[in-house]
Amino acid sequence: RRNRGDVTIDCVGSSGFKHWAYDAADLAASVARAAAQLDGTAANIIWLALGRNDSLLNLWNGDLTAFGSTVAAYYDALYAACGSKPGFHIYAQTALVATAEGTIADYRTAQQNAATGRAWVTHIDGTSISPARAADGLHLSAAGHVTVESTLVRPTLGY
């Protein structure tokens, strides 16, 4: 649990989407972990930032329907477990722009479509910024993480 000014952040974490939502057991365990982190006393917000590894790895084999359905199932399972907590909301950020885009745009669209019709999910366009990258040209540098926080997270969450 972290405090940022007048905003309390219950958890910040990173893990590959394919590892925590691909099958029913992984999905249930992931939702239980998220529900345990949201204490129910303040805004219960999940910022879900899916990246290239969550989309383009061989798990999906280009099956955008399976990817989109899995994302939607995760949103629904989180809502079923946490939706009664005050202020519960999911902010779903798509992958940031990278030098080699490939088919990532199709995965961004599938993720955006999964948010459609779910009032508890707000789509966040990760392509709206171009943060600094680490030496590998793929992962964010420290400055890149600051850019994401200052231009996407803070304005969206209002702190």
Tab-separated table of C-alpha atoms in Angstrom:
chain	number	residue	atom	x	y	z
A	1	ARG	CA	0.000	0.000	0.000
A	2	ARG	CA	1.441	3.376	-1.023
A	3	ASN	CA	0.352	6.937	-0.492
A	4	ARG	CA	0.846	9.482	-3.251
A	5	GLY	CA	-0.267	12.836	-1.944
A	6	ASP	CA	-3.968	12.458	-1.255
A	7	VAL	CA	-4.238	9.234	-3.278
A	8	THR	CA	-3.729	5.799	-1.776
A	9	ILE	CA	-2.501	3.098	-4.110
A	10	ASP	CA	-3.308	-0.375	-2.826
A	11	CYS	CA	-1.033	-2.249	-5.183
A	12	VAL	CA	1.277	-1.794	-8.107
A	13	GLY	CA	2.426	-4.868	-9.898
A	14	SER	CA	3.492	-6.403	-13.124
A	15	SER	CA	2.943	-9.840	-14.479
A	16	GLY	CA	2.294	-11.364	-17.850
A	17	PHE	CA	-1.403	-11.475	-18.725
A	18	LYS	CA	-1.042	-14.931	-20.225
A	19	HIS	CA	0.108	-16.234	-16.861
A	20	TRP	CA	-2.812	-14.930	-14.838
A	21	ALA	CA	-5.867	-15.123	-17.014
A	22	TYR	CA	-5.406	-17.753	-19.706
A	23	ASP	CA	-7.243	-20.638	-18.068
A	24	ALA	CA	-9.973	-20.772	-15.431
A	25	ALA	CA	-7.649	-21.671	-12.529
A	26	ASP	CA	-5.189	-18.880	-13.360
A	27	LEU	CA	-8.033	-16.411	-13.801
A	28	ALA	CA	-9.579	-17.295	-10.433
A	29	ALA	CA	-6.225	-17.037	-8.643
A	30	SER	CA	-5.457	-13.694	-10.266
A	31	VAL	CA	-8.839	-12.237	-9.369
A	32	ALA	CA	-8.461	-13.450	-5.781
A	33	ARG	CA	-5.048	-11.730	-5.548
A	34	ALA	CA	-6.476	-8.469	-6.923
A	35	ALA	CA	-9.496	-8.595	-4.606
A	36	ALA	CA	-7.214	-9.125	-1.608
A	37	GLN	CA	-5.182	-6.035	-2.556
A	38	LEU	CA	-8.220	-3.756	-2.806
A	39	ASP	CA	-9.075	-2.907	0.765
A	40	GLY	CA	-12.477	-1.366	0.142
A	41	THR	CA	-11.768	1.767	2.194
A	42	ALA	CA	-10.808	4.162	-0.591
A	43	ALA	CA	-11.083	4.250	-4.334
A	44	ASN	CA	-10.555	0.689	-5.491
A	45	ILE	CA	-8.913	1.211	-8.833
A	46	ILE	CA	-7.087	-1.233	-11.043
A	47	TRP	CA	-4.817	0.194	-13.732
A	48	LEU	CA	-4.321	-2.669	-16.169
A	49	ALA	CA	-1.528	-1.866	-18.608
A	50	LEU	CA	-1.247	-4.631	-21.167
A	51	GLY	CA	1.899	-4.560	-23.264
A	52	ARG	CA	3.504	-6.334	-26.169
A	53	ASN	CA	4.381	-9.429	-24.138
A	54	ASP	CA	0.751	-9.752	-23.081
A	55	SER	CA	-0.412	-9.662	-26.679
A	56	LEU	CA	2.139	-10.910	-29.144
A	57	LEU	CA	3.564	-13.974	-27.451
A	58	ASN	CA	2.858	-17.311	-29.080
A	59	LEU	CA	0.077	-18.112	-26.619
A	60	TRP	CA	-2.534	-16.325	-28.725
A	61	ASN	CA	-1.115	-17.368	-32.136
A	62	GLY	CA	-2.827	-14.376	-33.695
A	63	ASP	CA	-6.223	-15.428	-32.337
A	64	LEU	CA	-7.666	-12.019	-31.565
A	65	THR	CA	-11.015	-13.526	-30.601
A	66	ALA	CA	-9.407	-15.650	-27.878
A	67	PHE	CA	-7.360	-12.697	-26.647
A	68	GLY	CA	-10.375	-10.352	-26.561
A	69	SER	CA	-12.572	-12.965	-24.880
A	70	THR	CA	-9.938	-13.594	-22.218
A	71	VAL	CA	-9.570	-9.867	-21.530
A	72	ALA	CA	-13.379	-9.510	-21.284
A	73	ALA	CA	-13.602	-12.525	-18.958
A	74	TYR	CA	-10.935	-10.977	-16.731
A	75	TYR	CA	-12.825	-7.659	-16.586
A	76	ASP	CA	-16.050	-9.496	-15.709
A	77	ALA	CA	-14.415	-11.698	-13.065
A	78	LEU	CA	-12.788	-8.677	-11.414
A	79	TYR	CA	-16.143	-6.911	-11.368
A	80	ALA	CA	-17.884	-9.956	-9.874
A	81	ALA	CA	-15.284	-10.118	-7.098
A	82	CYS	CA	-14.676	-6.413	-6.483
A	83	GLY	CA	-17.547	-4.447	-8.015
A	84	SER	CA	-19.249	-3.820	-4.674
A	85	LYS	CA	-16.160	-2.081	-3.251
A	86	PRO	CA	-16.465	1.723	-3.148
A	87	GLY	CA	-15.141	3.406	-6.256
A	88	PHE	CA	-14.206	0.152	-7.990
A	89	HIS	CA	-13.059	0.793	-11.541
A	90	ILE	CA	-10.663	-0.691	-14.079
A	91	TYR	CA	-8.553	1.577	-16.278
A	92	ALA	CA	-7.380	-0.573	-19.164
A	93	GLN	CA	-4.352	0.864	-20.938
A	94	THR	CA	-3.345	-0.603	-24.278
A	95	ALA	CA	0.243	-1.221	-25.312
A	96	LEU	CA	2.432	1.803	-25.899
A	97	VAL	CA	3.798	2.590	-29.346
A	98	ALA	CA	6.968	0.697	-30.197
A	99	THR	CA	9.457	0.955	-33.032
A	100	ALA	CA	8.300	-2.313	-34.593
A	101	GLU	CA	4.519	-2.313	-34.273
A	102	GLY	CA	3.682	-5.504	-36.179
A	103	THR	CA	0.142	-6.680	-35.378
A	104	ILE	CA	-0.022	-5.044	-31.939
A	105	ALA	CA	-2.650	-2.587	-33.226
A	106	ASP	CA	-5.069	-5.496	-33.707
A	107	TYR	CA	-4.568	-6.546	-30.076
A	108	ARG	CA	-5.147	-2.965	-28.931
A	109	THR	CA	-8.452	-2.999	-30.806
A	110	ALA	CA	-9.442	-6.331	-29.249
A	111	GLN	CA	-8.687	-4.933	-25.790
A	112	GLN	CA	-10.687	-1.781	-26.520
A	113	ASN	CA	-13.610	-3.863	-27.779
A	114	ALA	CA	-13.537	-5.913	-24.566
A	115	ALA	CA	-14.105	-2.687	-22.590
A	116	THR	CA	-17.143	-1.748	-24.669
A	117	GLY	CA	-20.400	-2.035	-22.733
A	118	ARG	CA	-18.667	-2.420	-19.377
A	119	ALA	CA	-19.308	0.742	-17.352
A	120	TRP	CA	-16.653	-0.285	-14.825
A	121	VAL	CA	-13.891	-0.283	-17.461
A	122	THR	CA	-12.353	2.795	-19.062
A	123	HIS	CA	-10.223	2.299	-22.147
A	124	ILE	CA	-6.908	4.191	-22.044
A	125	ASP	CA	-5.142	4.671	-25.377
A	126	GLY	CA	-1.505	3.779	-24.810
A	127	THR	CA	-0.567	5.132	-28.229
A	128	SER	CA	-1.274	8.705	-27.144
A	129	ILE	CA	2.265	9.100	-25.779
A	130	SER	CA	5.788	8.071	-26.775
A	131	PRO	CA	7.798	7.622	-23.573
A	132	ALA	CA	11.560	7.128	-23.499
A	133	ARG	CA	12.829	3.599	-23.937
A	134	ALA	CA	15.638	1.685	-22.295
A	135	ALA	CA	18.739	0.689	-24.256
A	136	ASP	CA	16.923	-2.376	-25.639
A	137	GLY	CA	14.509	-0.053	-27.449
A	138	LEU	CA	11.519	-1.986	-26.150
A	139	HIS	CA	11.133	-1.574	-22.397
A	140	LEU	CA	10.573	1.791	-20.761
A	141	SER	CA	13.437	3.669	-19.176
A	142	ALA	CA	13.015	5.316	-15.773
A	143	ALA	CA	12.144	8.546	-17.594
A	144	GLY	CA	9.610	6.625	-19.701
A	145	HIS	CA	7.822	5.395	-16.581
A	146	VAL	CA	7.668	8.979	-15.301
A	147	THR	CA	6.128	10.050	-18.625
A	148	VAL	CA	3.444	7.358	-18.386
A	149	GLU	CA	2.589	8.401	-14.849
A	150	SER	CA	2.574	12.139	-15.553
A	151	THR	CA	0.715	12.066	-18.881
A	152	LEU	CA	-1.626	9.086	-18.546
A	153	VAL	CA	-2.080	7.953	-14.952
A	154	ARG	CA	-2.130	11.244	-13.036
A	155	PRO	CA	-4.477	13.148	-15.378
A	156	THR	CA	-6.822	10.159	-15.653
A	157	LEU	CA	-7.008	9.541	-11.921
A	158	GLY	CA	-6.951	13.226	-11.049
A	159	TYR	CA	-3.997	13.425	-8.706
